[in-house]
Amino acid sequence: MSEIAIHLENLSHRFGSQVLFQNLSLQIEANKITVILGRSGSGKSTLLQIINGLIVPDEGSVQLFGQPLDYRNIHQARLNIGYAVQQVGLFPHLRVIDNIMLPGKLAGWNSEKKKKRAAELMELVSLPSSHSEKFPYQLSGGEQQRVGLCRAILLNPPLMLLDEPFSSLDPDTKAEIHQEVLKLQRTEPRCIVMVTHDPEEAQKLGDVQLKFENGQLTPTI
C-alpha cells in the first residue's frame, strides 16, 4: 500500500460569507505529483495554505505523513514543506545564491552544506553557476522560477506545494520549467501538490489529477 503524505478529514472553510468547501476529505499519496485543477477563486489556493499551516481551517483536521499538523509549532512542520507561488517571492536585496540558501540558514545548516546543496540544485534545474552572484532583477521570469524551485526544495522536504507558480510565464518558458519539475521528480521523488487553472498543465504534470468544483474534489476523466 502506498504511503499517504496528506490526509484531510472533514475540512470546512469560509471566506466571508462564501463557503469554499465543506466536509472535504482527501488522501494524497507520497512520491506522486497530484494536480488540483480549478477556476480562479474556487478555493484551491486556500486549500494549499491550510496544508502549509498559513490558514487554520474552520473545521476539520490535517495530517502530514501520519502526524497531525501542529499549528502551535508550525515552524517545525514547515521545515518539511517546500512552497512555491506565482509571485516567486525572491528577496530583491539578496543574490541568487543567498535566496536559495535561506531555508538552510533558518534550519541551522553550516555554510559549506548550504553552498554545496544550492550548487547541486542550480545544476539540476539548468541555472548557470555564474547566476549565483546575480540579483533577482537581473534574471528572466523563467530563471526566477527556477531559483524559487531550488529554494523550495533546498532542505529536501518530503512535501512540495506549488500554487500556480508558472501561470505568468510565456508558453515556451512554461514548457521548459515543466520539464525541470519532471526531472526534479525523477531525481528526488517527493509528494508534490500543485494547483492550476490550466487543463493542459494538469495533464502534463499530474500523476493524479483532481478537479476542484463547488467545494469538492473529484478525479478528472
mmCIF file with all atom_site columns, C-alpha atoms in Angstrom:
data_model
loop_
_atom_site.group_PDB
_atom_site.id
_atom_site.type_symbol
_atom_site.label_atom_id
_atom_site.label_alt_id
_atom_site.label_comp_id
_atom_site.label_asym_id
_atom_site.label_entity_id
_atom_site.label_seq_id
_atom_site.pdbx_PDB_ins_code
_atom_site.Cartn_x
_atom_site.Cartn_y
_atom_site.Cartn_z
_atom_site.occupancy
_atom_site.B_iso_or_equiv
_atom_site.pdbx_formal_charge
_atom_site.auth_seq_id
_atom_site.auth_comp_id
_atom_site.auth_asym_id
_atom_site.auth_atom_id
_atom_site.pdbx_PDB_model_num
ATOM 1   C CA . MET A 1 1   ? 0.000   0.000  0.000   1.00 0.00 ? 1   MET A CA 1
ATOM 2   C CA . SER A 1 2   ? 1.317   3.454  -0.924  1.00 0.00 ? 2   SER A CA 1
ATOM 3   C CA . GLU A 1 3   ? 2.317   5.836  1.848   1.00 0.00 ? 3   GLU A CA 1
ATOM 4   C CA . ILE A 1 4   ? -0.172  8.617  2.494   1.00 0.00 ? 4   ILE A CA 1
ATOM 5   C CA . ALA A 1 5   ? 1.515   12.012 2.594   1.00 0.00 ? 5   ALA A CA 1
ATOM 6   C CA . ILE A 1 6   ? -1.541  14.189 3.238   1.00 0.00 ? 6   ILE A CA 1
ATOM 7   C CA . HIS A 1 7   ? -4.773  13.228 4.954   1.00 0.00 ? 7   HIS A CA 1
ATOM 8   C CA . LEU A 1 8   ? -7.510  15.856 5.045   1.00 0.00 ? 8   LEU A CA 1
ATOM 9   C CA . GLU A 1 9   ? -10.580 14.970 7.070   1.00 0.00 ? 9   GLU A CA 1
ATOM 10  C CA . ASN A 1 10  ? -13.886 16.843 7.075   1.00 0.00 ? 10  ASN A CA 1
ATOM 11  C CA . LEU A 1 11  ? -12.334 20.208 6.218   1.00 0.00 ? 11  LEU A CA 1
ATOM 12  C CA . SER A 1 12  ? -14.698 23.161 6.119   1.00 0.00 ? 12  SER A CA 1
ATOM 13  C CA . HIS A 1 13  ? -13.740 26.762 5.499   1.00 0.00 ? 13  HIS A CA 1
ATOM 14  C CA . ARG A 1 14  ? -15.440 30.043 4.660   1.00 0.00 ? 14  ARG A CA 1
ATOM 15  C CA . PHE A 1 15  ? -14.122 33.259 3.198   1.00 0.00 ? 15  PHE A CA 1
ATOM 16  C CA . GLY A 1 16  ? -16.509 35.886 4.470   1.00 0.00 ? 16  GLY A CA 1
ATOM 17  C CA . SER A 1 17  ? -19.956 34.617 3.546   1.00 0.00 ? 17  SER A CA 1
ATOM 18  C CA . GLN A 1 18  ? -18.626 32.296 0.822   1.00 0.00 ? 18  GLN A CA 1
ATOM 19  C CA . VAL A 1 19  ? -18.317 28.613 1.659   1.00 0.00 ? 19  VAL A CA 1
ATOM 20  C CA . LEU A 1 20  ? -15.130 27.461 -0.080  1.00 0.00 ? 20  LEU A CA 1
ATOM 21  C CA . PHE A 1 21  ? -15.505 23.830 0.942   1.00 0.00 ? 21  PHE A CA 1
ATOM 22  C CA . GLN A 1 22  ? -17.459 21.803 3.455   1.00 0.00 ? 22  GLN A CA 1
ATOM 23  C CA . ASN A 1 23  ? -16.699 18.364 4.907   1.00 0.00 ? 23  ASN A CA 1
ATOM 24  C CA . LEU A 1 24  ? -13.871 17.877 2.411   1.00 0.00 ? 24  LEU A CA 1
ATOM 25  C CA . SER A 1 25  ? -11.865 14.687 2.907   1.00 0.00 ? 25  SER A CA 1
ATOM 26  C CA . LEU A 1 26  ? -8.911  13.554 0.813   1.00 0.00 ? 26  LEU A CA 1
ATOM 27  C CA . GLN A 1 27  ? -5.836  11.339 0.911   1.00 0.00 ? 27  GLN A CA 1
ATOM 28  C CA . ILE A 1 28  ? -2.805  12.204 -1.231  1.00 0.00 ? 28  ILE A CA 1
ATOM 29  C CA . GLU A 1 29  ? -0.061  9.668  -1.870  1.00 0.00 ? 29  GLU A CA 1
ATOM 30  C CA . ALA A 1 30  ? 3.636   10.270 -1.304  1.00 0.00 ? 30  ALA A CA 1
ATOM 31  C CA . ASN A 1 31  ? 6.109   10.435 -4.207  1.00 0.00 ? 31  ASN A CA 1
ATOM 32  C CA . LYS A 1 32  ? 3.485   11.432 -6.759  1.00 0.00 ? 32  LYS A CA 1
ATOM 33  C CA . ILE A 1 33  ? 2.511   14.701 -8.417  1.00 0.00 ? 33  ILE A CA 1
ATOM 34  C CA . THR A 1 34  ? -1.113  15.480 -7.615  1.00 0.00 ? 34  THR A CA 1
ATOM 35  C CA . VAL A 1 35  ? -2.561  18.385 -9.596  1.00 0.00 ? 35  VAL A CA 1
ATOM 36  C CA . ILE A 1 36  ? -5.718  20.169 -8.456  1.00 0.00 ? 36  ILE A CA 1
ATOM 37  C CA . LEU A 1 37  ? -7.490  21.862 -11.352 1.00 0.00 ? 37  LEU A CA 1
ATOM 38  C CA . GLY A 1 38  ? -9.999  24.634 -10.748 1.00 0.00 ? 38  GLY A CA 1
ATOM 39  C CA . ARG A 1 39  ? -11.063 28.105 -11.756 1.00 0.00 ? 39  ARG A CA 1
ATOM 40  C CA . SER A 1 40  ? -9.708  31.216 -10.061 1.00 0.00 ? 40  SER A CA 1
ATOM 41  C CA . GLY A 1 41  ? -11.405 31.920 -6.743  1.00 0.00 ? 41  GLY A CA 1
ATOM 42  C CA . SER A 1 42  ? -12.596 28.352 -6.278  1.00 0.00 ? 42  SER A CA 1
ATOM 43  C CA . GLY A 1 43  ? -10.637 27.871 -3.052  1.00 0.00 ? 43  GLY A CA 1
ATOM 44  C CA . LYS A 1 44  ? -7.817  25.674 -4.314  1.00 0.00 ? 44  LYS A CA 1
ATOM 45  C CA . SER A 1 45  ? -5.097  28.107 -3.191  1.00 0.00 ? 45  SER A CA 1
ATOM 46  C CA . THR A 1 46  ? -6.755  28.378 0.222   1.00 0.00 ? 46  THR A CA 1
ATOM 47  C CA . LEU A 1 47  ? -6.581  24.599 0.465   1.00 0.00 ? 47  LEU A CA 1
ATOM 48  C CA . LEU A 1 48  ? -2.807  24.713 -0.114  1.00 0.00 ? 48  LEU A CA 1
ATOM 49  C CA . GLN A 1 49  ? -2.440  27.443 2.507   1.00 0.00 ? 49  GLN A CA 1
ATOM 50  C CA . ILE A 1 50  ? -4.288  25.252 5.009   1.00 0.00 ? 50  ILE A CA 1
ATOM 51  C CA . ILE A 1 51  ? -1.953  22.327 4.253   1.00 0.00 ? 51  ILE A CA 1
ATOM 52  C CA . ASN A 1 52  ? 1.015   24.687 4.725   1.00 0.00 ? 52  ASN A CA 1
ATOM 53  C CA . GLY A 1 53  ? -0.330  25.980 8.023   1.00 0.00 ? 53  GLY A CA 1
ATOM 54  C CA . LEU A 1 54  ? -0.807  29.541 6.790   1.00 0.00 ? 54  LEU A CA 1
ATOM 55  C CA . ILE A 1 55  ? -4.560  29.311 7.417   1.00 0.00 ? 55  ILE A CA 1
ATOM 56  C CA . VAL A 1 56  ? -6.335  27.380 10.171  1.00 0.00 ? 56  VAL A CA 1
ATOM 57  C CA . PRO A 1 57  ? -9.498  25.717 8.804   1.00 0.00 ? 57  PRO A CA 1
ATOM 58  C CA . ASP A 1 58  ? -12.841 26.499 10.397  1.00 0.00 ? 58  ASP A CA 1
ATOM 59  C CA . GLU A 1 59  ? -13.386 22.777 10.942  1.00 0.00 ? 59  GLU A CA 1
ATOM 60  C CA . GLY A 1 60  ? -11.595 19.517 10.250  1.00 0.00 ? 60  GLY A CA 1
ATOM 61  C CA . SER A 1 61  ? -8.052  18.220 10.535  1.00 0.00 ? 61  SER A CA 1
ATOM 62  C CA . VAL A 1 62  ? -4.847  17.921 8.518   1.00 0.00 ? 62  VAL A CA 1
ATOM 63  C CA . GLN A 1 63  ? -2.311  15.123 8.875   1.00 0.00 ? 63  GLN A CA 1
ATOM 64  C CA . LEU A 1 64  ? 1.072   15.135 7.144   1.00 0.00 ? 64  LEU A CA 1
ATOM 65  C CA . PHE A 1 65  ? 2.783   11.746 6.910   1.00 0.00 ? 65  PHE A CA 1
ATOM 66  C CA . GLY A 1 66  ? 0.607   10.415 9.720   1.00 0.00 ? 66  GLY A CA 1
ATOM 67  C CA . GLN A 1 67  ? 1.189   13.324 12.106  1.00 0.00 ? 67  GLN A CA 1
ATOM 68  C CA . PRO A 1 68  ? -1.430  15.979 12.947  1.00 0.00 ? 68  PRO A CA 1
ATOM 69  C CA . LEU A 1 69  ? -0.418  19.425 11.718  1.00 0.00 ? 69  LEU A CA 1
ATOM 70  C CA . ASP A 1 70  ? 0.583   21.308 14.863  1.00 0.00 ? 70  ASP A CA 1
ATOM 71  C CA . TYR A 1 71  ? -0.321  24.973 14.392  1.00 0.00 ? 71  TYR A CA 1
ATOM 72  C CA . ARG A 1 72  ? 1.405   25.801 17.701  1.00 0.00 ? 72  ARG A CA 1
ATOM 73  C CA . ASN A 1 73  ? 4.752   24.618 16.301  1.00 0.00 ? 73  ASN A CA 1
ATOM 74  C CA . ILE A 1 74  ? 4.208   25.430 12.650  1.00 0.00 ? 74  ILE A CA 1
ATOM 75  C CA . HIS A 1 75  ? 7.831   26.464 12.025  1.00 0.00 ? 75  HIS A CA 1
ATOM 76  C CA . GLN A 1 76  ? 8.992   22.904 12.655  1.00 0.00 ? 76  GLN A CA 1
ATOM 77  C CA . ALA A 1 77  ? 6.320   21.494 10.341  1.00 0.00 ? 77  ALA A CA 1
ATOM 78  C CA . ARG A 1 78  ? 7.315   23.862 7.540   1.00 0.00 ? 78  ARG A CA 1
ATOM 79  C CA . LEU A 1 79  ? 10.867  22.527 7.523   1.00 0.00 ? 79  LEU A CA 1
ATOM 80  C CA . ASN A 1 80  ? 9.297   19.501 5.813   1.00 0.00 ? 80  ASN A CA 1
ATOM 81  C CA . ILE A 1 81  ? 7.317   21.553 3.290   1.00 0.00 ? 81  ILE A CA 1
ATOM 82  C CA . GLY A 1 82  ? 8.544   23.348 0.188   1.00 0.00 ? 82  GLY A CA 1
ATOM 83  C CA . TYR A 1 83  ? 6.263   26.135 -1.042  1.00 0.00 ? 83  TYR A CA 1
ATOM 84  C CA . ALA A 1 84  ? 6.390   27.975 -4.368  1.00 0.00 ? 84  ALA A CA 1
ATOM 85  C CA . VAL A 1 85  ? 3.922   30.574 -5.621  1.00 0.00 ? 85  VAL A CA 1
ATOM 86  C CA . GLN A 1 86  ? 3.309   32.592 -8.784  1.00 0.00 ? 86  GLN A CA 1
ATOM 87  C CA . GLN A 1 87  ? 4.990   35.726 -7.406  1.00 0.00 ? 87  GLN A CA 1
ATOM 88  C CA . VAL A 1 88  ? 8.136   33.668 -6.599  1.00 0.00 ? 88  VAL A CA 1
ATOM 89  C CA . GLY A 1 89  ? 8.836   35.807 -3.517  1.00 0.00 ? 89  GLY A CA 1
ATOM 90  C CA . LEU A 1 90  ? 12.578  36.211 -4.007  1.00 0.00 ? 90  LEU A CA 1
ATOM 91  C CA . PHE A 1 91  ? 14.232  38.818 -1.812  1.00 0.00 ? 91  PHE A CA 1
ATOM 92  C CA . PRO A 1 92  ? 15.412  41.576 -4.191  1.00 0.00 ? 92  PRO A CA 1
ATOM 93  C CA . HIS A 1 93  ? 18.357  42.606 -1.997  1.00 0.00 ? 93  HIS A CA 1
ATOM 94  C CA . LEU A 1 94  ? 19.787  39.071 -1.844  1.00 0.00 ? 94  LEU A CA 1
ATOM 95  C CA . ARG A 1 95  ? 21.897  37.409 -4.504  1.00 0.00 ? 95  ARG A CA 1
ATOM 96  C CA . VAL A 1 96  ? 20.551  34.282 -6.183  1.00 0.00 ? 96  VAL A CA 1
ATOM 97  C CA . ILE A 1 97  ? 22.750  32.002 -4.093  1.00 0.00 ? 97  ILE A CA 1
ATOM 98  C CA . ASP A 1 98  ? 21.623  33.668 -0.856  1.00 0.00 ? 98  ASP A CA 1
ATOM 99  C CA . ASN A 1 99  ? 17.949  33.405 -1.834  1.00 0.00 ? 99  ASN A CA 1
ATOM 100 C CA . ILE A 1 100 ? 18.379  29.689 -2.463  1.00 0.00 ? 100 ILE A CA 1
ATOM 101 C CA . MET A 1 101 ? 20.334  29.087 0.756   1.00 0.00 ? 101 MET A CA 1
ATOM 102 C CA . LEU A 1 102 ? 17.893  30.976 3.001   1.00 0.00 ? 102 LEU A CA 1
ATOM 103 C CA . PRO A 1 103 ? 15.946  27.890 4.233   1.00 0.00 ? 103 PRO A CA 1
ATOM 104 C CA . GLY A 1 104 ? 19.269  26.271 5.136   1.00 0.00 ? 104 GLY A CA 1
ATOM 105 C CA . LYS A 1 105 ? 20.175  29.300 7.226   1.00 0.00 ? 105 LYS A CA 1
ATOM 106 C CA . LEU A 1 106 ? 16.846  29.095 9.059   1.00 0.00 ? 106 LEU A CA 1
ATOM 107 C CA . ALA A 1 107 ? 17.411  25.367 9.624   1.00 0.00 ? 107 ALA A CA 1
ATOM 108 C CA . GLY A 1 108 ? 20.875  25.965 11.092  1.00 0.00 ? 108 GLY A CA 1
ATOM 109 C CA . TRP A 1 109 ? 22.927  24.427 8.269   1.00 0.00 ? 109 TRP A CA 1
ATOM 110 C CA . ASN A 1 110 ? 26.603  25.358 8.077   1.00 0.00 ? 110 ASN A CA 1
ATOM 111 C CA . SER A 1 111 ? 27.906  27.417 5.159   1.00 0.00 ? 111 SER A CA 1
ATOM 112 C CA . GLU A 1 112 ? 29.553  24.530 3.312   1.00 0.00 ? 112 GLU A CA 1
ATOM 113 C CA . LYS A 1 113 ? 26.423  22.377 3.410   1.00 0.00 ? 113 LYS A CA 1
ATOM 114 C CA . LYS A 1 114 ? 24.230  25.235 2.154   1.00 0.00 ? 114 LYS A CA 1
ATOM 115 C CA . LYS A 1 115 ? 26.545  26.121 -0.725  1.00 0.00 ? 115 LYS A CA 1
ATOM 116 C CA . LYS A 1 116 ? 27.001  22.510 -1.828  1.00 0.00 ? 116 LYS A CA 1
ATOM 117 C CA . ARG A 1 117 ? 23.266  21.803 -1.869  1.00 0.00 ? 117 ARG A CA 1
ATOM 118 C CA . ALA A 1 118 ? 22.482  25.087 -3.668  1.00 0.00 ? 118 ALA A CA 1
ATOM 119 C CA . ALA A 1 119 ? 25.081  24.349 -6.358  1.00 0.00 ? 119 ALA A CA 1
ATOM 120 C CA . GLU A 1 120 ? 23.658  20.848 -6.881  1.00 0.00 ? 120 GLU A CA 1
ATOM 121 C CA . LEU A 1 121 ? 20.146  22.203 -7.343  1.00 0.00 ? 121 LEU A CA 1
ATOM 122 C CA . MET A 1 122 ? 21.197  25.006 -9.677  1.00 0.00 ? 122 MET A CA 1
ATOM 123 C CA . GLU A 1 123 ? 22.860  22.437 -11.906 1.00 0.00 ? 123 GLU A CA 1
ATOM 124 C CA . LEU A 1 124 ? 19.796  20.201 -11.725 1.00 0.00 ? 124 LEU A CA 1
ATOM 125 C CA . VAL A 1 125 ? 17.454  22.953 -12.986 1.00 0.00 ? 125 VAL A CA 1
ATOM 126 C CA . SER A 1 126 ? 19.922  24.229 -15.608 1.00 0.00 ? 126 SER A CA 1
ATOM 127 C CA . LEU A 1 127 ? 20.836  27.501 -13.909 1.00 0.00 ? 127 LEU A CA 1
ATOM 128 C CA . PRO A 1 128 ? 24.408  28.536 -14.804 1.00 0.00 ? 128 PRO A CA 1
ATOM 129 C CA . SER A 1 129 ? 26.730  28.811 -11.814 1.00 0.00 ? 129 SER A CA 1
ATOM 130 C CA . SER A 1 130 ? 27.535  32.359 -12.962 1.00 0.00 ? 130 SER A CA 1
ATOM 131 C CA . HIS A 1 131 ? 23.998  33.342 -11.919 1.00 0.00 ? 131 HIS A CA 1
ATOM 132 C CA . SER A 1 132 ? 24.888  32.752 -8.257  1.00 0.00 ? 132 SER A CA 1
ATOM 133 C CA . GLU A 1 133 ? 26.096  36.326 -7.804  1.00 0.00 ? 133 GLU A CA 1
ATOM 134 C CA . LYS A 1 134 ? 23.242  37.970 -9.684  1.00 0.00 ? 134 LYS A CA 1
ATOM 135 C CA . PHE A 1 135 ? 20.231  39.650 -8.134  1.00 0.00 ? 135 PHE A CA 1
ATOM 136 C CA . PRO A 1 136 ? 16.630  38.667 -8.974  1.00 0.00 ? 136 PRO A CA 1
ATOM 137 C CA . TYR A 1 137 ? 16.026  41.736 -11.168 1.00 0.00 ? 137 TYR A CA 1
ATOM 138 C CA . GLN A 1 138 ? 18.831  40.552 -13.449 1.00 0.00 ? 138 GLN A CA 1
ATOM 139 C CA . LEU A 1 139 ? 17.029  37.271 -14.213 1.00 0.00 ? 139 LEU A CA 1
ATOM 140 C CA . SER A 1 140 ? 14.256  36.396 -16.639 1.00 0.00 ? 140 SER A CA 1
ATOM 141 C CA . GLY A 1 141 ? 10.884  35.212 -15.339 1.00 0.00 ? 141 GLY A CA 1
ATOM 142 C CA . GLY A 1 142 ? 11.778  31.608 -16.065 1.00 0.00 ? 142 GLY A CA 1
ATOM 143 C CA . GLU A 1 143 ? 15.114  31.916 -14.281 1.00 0.00 ? 143 GLU A CA 1
ATOM 144 C CA . GLN A 1 144 ? 13.410  33.430 -11.245 1.00 0.00 ? 144 GLN A CA 1
ATOM 145 C CA . GLN A 1 145 ? 11.016  30.480 -11.132 1.00 0.00 ? 145 GLN A CA 1
ATOM 146 C CA . ARG A 1 146 ? 13.967  28.084 -11.243 1.00 0.00 ? 146 ARG A CA 1
ATOM 147 C CA . VAL A 1 147 ? 15.531  29.913 -8.300  1.00 0.00 ? 147 VAL A CA 1
ATOM 148 C CA . GLY A 1 148 ? 12.214  29.650 -6.458  1.00 0.00 ? 148 GLY A CA 1
ATOM 149 C CA . LEU A 1 149 ? 12.109  25.902 -7.073  1.00 0.00 ? 149 LEU A CA 1
ATOM 150 C CA . CYS A 1 150 ? 15.668  25.495 -5.793  1.00 0.00 ? 150 CYS A CA 1
ATOM 151 C CA . ARG A 1 151 ? 14.834  27.398 -2.636  1.00 0.00 ? 151 ARG A CA 1
ATOM 152 C CA . ALA A 1 152 ? 11.643  25.385 -2.097  1.00 0.00 ? 152 ALA A CA 1
ATOM 153 C CA . ILE A 1 153 ? 13.495  22.061 -2.136  1.00 0.00 ? 153 ILE A CA 1
ATOM 154 C CA . LEU A 1 154 ? 16.834  23.071 -0.597  1.00 0.00 ? 154 LEU A CA 1
ATOM 155 C CA . LEU A 1 155 ? 16.034  21.143 2.596   1.00 0.00 ? 155 LEU A CA 1
ATOM 156 C CA . ASN A 1 156 ? 14.879  18.163 0.512   1.00 0.00 ? 156 ASN A CA 1
ATOM 157 C CA . PRO A 1 157 ? 11.387  18.296 2.032   1.00 0.00 ? 157 PRO A CA 1
ATOM 158 C CA . PRO A 1 158 ? 9.140   15.261 1.521   1.00 0.00 ? 158 PRO A CA 1
ATOM 159 C CA . LEU A 1 159 ? 6.288   17.585 0.514   1.00 0.00 ? 159 LEU A CA 1
ATOM 160 C CA . MET A 1 160 ? 6.224   20.436 -2.001  1.00 0.00 ? 160 MET A CA 1
ATOM 161 C CA . LEU A 1 161 ? 3.249   22.725 -2.615  1.00 0.00 ? 161 LEU A CA 1
ATOM 162 C CA . LEU A 1 162 ? 3.033   24.656 -5.892  1.00 0.00 ? 162 LEU A CA 1
ATOM 163 C CA . ASP A 1 163 ? 0.435   27.439 -6.061  1.00 0.00 ? 163 ASP A CA 1
ATOM 164 C CA . GLU A 1 164 ? 0.111   28.284 -9.781  1.00 0.00 ? 164 GLU A CA 1
ATOM 165 C CA . PRO A 1 165 ? 3.810   29.191 -9.921  1.00 0.00 ? 165 PRO A CA 1
ATOM 166 C CA . PHE A 1 166 ? 4.074   29.122 -13.714 1.00 0.00 ? 166 PHE A CA 1
ATOM 167 C CA . SER A 1 167 ? 0.850   30.848 -14.800 1.00 0.00 ? 167 SER A CA 1
ATOM 168 C CA . SER A 1 168 ? 2.523   34.160 -15.730 1.00 0.00 ? 168 SER A CA 1
ATOM 169 C CA . LEU A 1 169 ? 5.215   32.586 -17.931 1.00 0.00 ? 169 LEU A CA 1
ATOM 170 C CA . ASP A 1 170 ? 5.122   32.521 -21.724 1.00 0.00 ? 170 ASP A CA 1
ATOM 171 C CA . PRO A 1 171 ? 4.301   29.103 -23.273 1.00 0.00 ? 171 PRO A CA 1
ATOM 172 C CA . ASP A 1 172 ? 7.876   28.233 -24.269 1.00 0.00 ? 172 ASP A CA 1
ATOM 173 C CA . THR A 1 173 ? 9.326   29.095 -20.859 1.00 0.00 ? 173 THR A CA 1
ATOM 174 C CA . LYS A 1 174 ? 6.484   27.278 -19.120 1.00 0.00 ? 174 LYS A CA 1
ATOM 175 C CA . ALA A 1 175 ? 7.210   24.138 -21.156 1.00 0.00 ? 175 ALA A CA 1
ATOM 176 C CA . GLU A 1 176 ? 10.881  24.326 -20.141 1.00 0.00 ? 176 GLU A CA 1
ATOM 177 C CA . ILE A 1 177 ? 10.008  24.686 -16.451 1.00 0.00 ? 177 ILE A CA 1
ATOM 178 C CA . HIS A 1 178 ? 7.606   21.747 -16.691 1.00 0.00 ? 178 HIS A CA 1
ATOM 179 C CA . GLN A 1 179 ? 10.500  19.612 -17.882 1.00 0.00 ? 179 GLN A CA 1
ATOM 180 C CA . GLU A 1 180 ? 12.632  20.821 -14.963 1.00 0.00 ? 180 GLU A CA 1
ATOM 181 C CA . VAL A 1 181 ? 9.895   19.852 -12.483 1.00 0.00 ? 181 VAL A CA 1
ATOM 182 C CA . LEU A 1 182 ? 9.609   16.374 -14.003 1.00 0.00 ? 182 LEU A CA 1
ATOM 183 C CA . LYS A 1 183 ? 13.397  15.997 -13.925 1.00 0.00 ? 183 LYS A CA 1
ATOM 184 C CA . LEU A 1 184 ? 13.484  17.031 -10.271 1.00 0.00 ? 184 LEU A CA 1
ATOM 185 C CA . GLN A 1 185 ? 10.777  14.487 -9.502  1.00 0.00 ? 185 GLN A CA 1
ATOM 186 C CA . ARG A 1 186 ? 12.700  11.701 -11.212 1.00 0.00 ? 186 ARG A CA 1
ATOM 187 C CA . THR A 1 187 ? 15.895  12.631 -9.364  1.00 0.00 ? 187 THR A CA 1
ATOM 188 C CA . GLU A 1 188 ? 14.413  13.374 -5.934  1.00 0.00 ? 188 GLU A CA 1
ATOM 189 C CA . PRO A 1 189 ? 10.886  11.882 -5.719  1.00 0.00 ? 189 PRO A CA 1
ATOM 190 C CA . ARG A 1 190 ? 8.555   13.584 -3.274  1.00 0.00 ? 190 ARG A CA 1
ATOM 191 C CA . CYS A 1 191 ? 4.881   14.376 -2.801  1.00 0.00 ? 191 CYS A CA 1
ATOM 192 C CA . ILE A 1 192 ? 4.082   17.393 -4.969  1.00 0.00 ? 192 ILE A CA 1
ATOM 193 C CA . VAL A 1 193 ? 0.681   19.055 -4.793  1.00 0.00 ? 193 VAL A CA 1
ATOM 194 C CA . MET A 1 194 ? 0.100   21.693 -7.439  1.00 0.00 ? 194 MET A CA 1
ATOM 195 C CA . VAL A 1 195 ? -2.922  23.866 -8.143  1.00 0.00 ? 195 VAL A CA 1
ATOM 196 C CA . THR A 1 196 ? -3.635  25.314 -11.579 1.00 0.00 ? 196 THR A CA 1
ATOM 197 C CA . HIS A 1 197 ? -6.464  26.546 -13.785 1.00 0.00 ? 197 HIS A CA 1
ATOM 198 C CA . ASP A 1 198 ? -4.743  25.167 -16.912 1.00 0.00 ? 198 ASP A CA 1
ATOM 199 C CA . PRO A 1 199 ? -6.046  21.714 -18.010 1.00 0.00 ? 199 PRO A CA 1
ATOM 200 C CA . GLU A 1 200 ? -3.050  21.193 -20.306 1.00 0.00 ? 200 GLU A CA 1
ATOM 201 C CA . GLU A 1 201 ? -0.648  21.813 -17.431 1.00 0.00 ? 201 GLU A CA 1
ATOM 202 C CA . ALA A 1 202 ? -2.571  19.391 -15.221 1.00 0.00 ? 202 ALA A CA 1
ATOM 203 C CA . GLN A 1 203 ? -2.440  16.735 -17.933 1.00 0.00 ? 203 GLN A CA 1
ATOM 204 C CA . LYS A 1 204 ? 1.279   17.201 -18.498 1.00 0.00 ? 204 LYS A CA 1
ATOM 205 C CA . LEU A 1 205 ? 2.450   17.137 -14.880 1.00 0.00 ? 205 LEU A CA 1
ATOM 206 C CA . GLY A 1 206 ? -0.107  15.195 -12.882 1.00 0.00 ? 206 GLY A CA 1
ATOM 207 C CA . ASP A 1 207 ? 0.242   11.561 -11.903 1.00 0.00 ? 207 ASP A CA 1
ATOM 208 C CA . VAL A 1 208 ? -3.117  12.204 -10.250 1.00 0.00 ? 208 VAL A CA 1
ATOM 209 C CA . GLN A 1 209 ? -5.494  14.908 -11.479 1.00 0.00 ? 209 GLN A CA 1
ATOM 210 C CA . LEU A 1 210 ? -8.347  16.236 -9.372  1.00 0.00 ? 210 LEU A CA 1
ATOM 211 C CA . LYS A 1 211 ? -10.988 18.786 -10.302 1.00 0.00 ? 211 LYS A CA 1
ATOM 212 C CA . PHE A 1 212 ? -11.953 21.311 -7.634  1.00 0.00 ? 212 PHE A CA 1
ATOM 213 C CA . GLU A 1 213 ? -15.513 22.479 -8.147  1.00 0.00 ? 213 GLU A CA 1
ATOM 214 C CA . ASN A 1 214 ? -18.297 23.544 -5.789  1.00 0.00 ? 214 ASN A CA 1
ATOM 215 C CA . GLY A 1 215 ? -16.090 22.832 -2.808  1.00 0.00 ? 215 GLY A CA 1
ATOM 216 C CA . GLN A 1 216 ? -15.415 19.210 -3.710  1.00 0.00 ? 216 GLN A CA 1
ATOM 217 C CA . LEU A 1 217 ? -12.554 17.309 -5.330  1.00 0.00 ? 217 LEU A CA 1
ATOM 218 C CA . THR A 1 218 ? -13.249 14.676 -7.965  1.00 0.00 ? 218 THR A CA 1
ATOM 219 C CA . PRO A 1 219 ? -10.882 12.740 -10.267 1.00 0.00 ? 219 PRO A CA 1
ATOM 220 C CA . THR A 1 220 ? -10.752 14.106 -13.805 1.00 0.00 ? 220 THR A CA 1
ATOM 221 C CA . ILE A 1 221 ? -11.835 11.765 -16.587 1.00 0.00 ? 221 ILE A CA 1
#
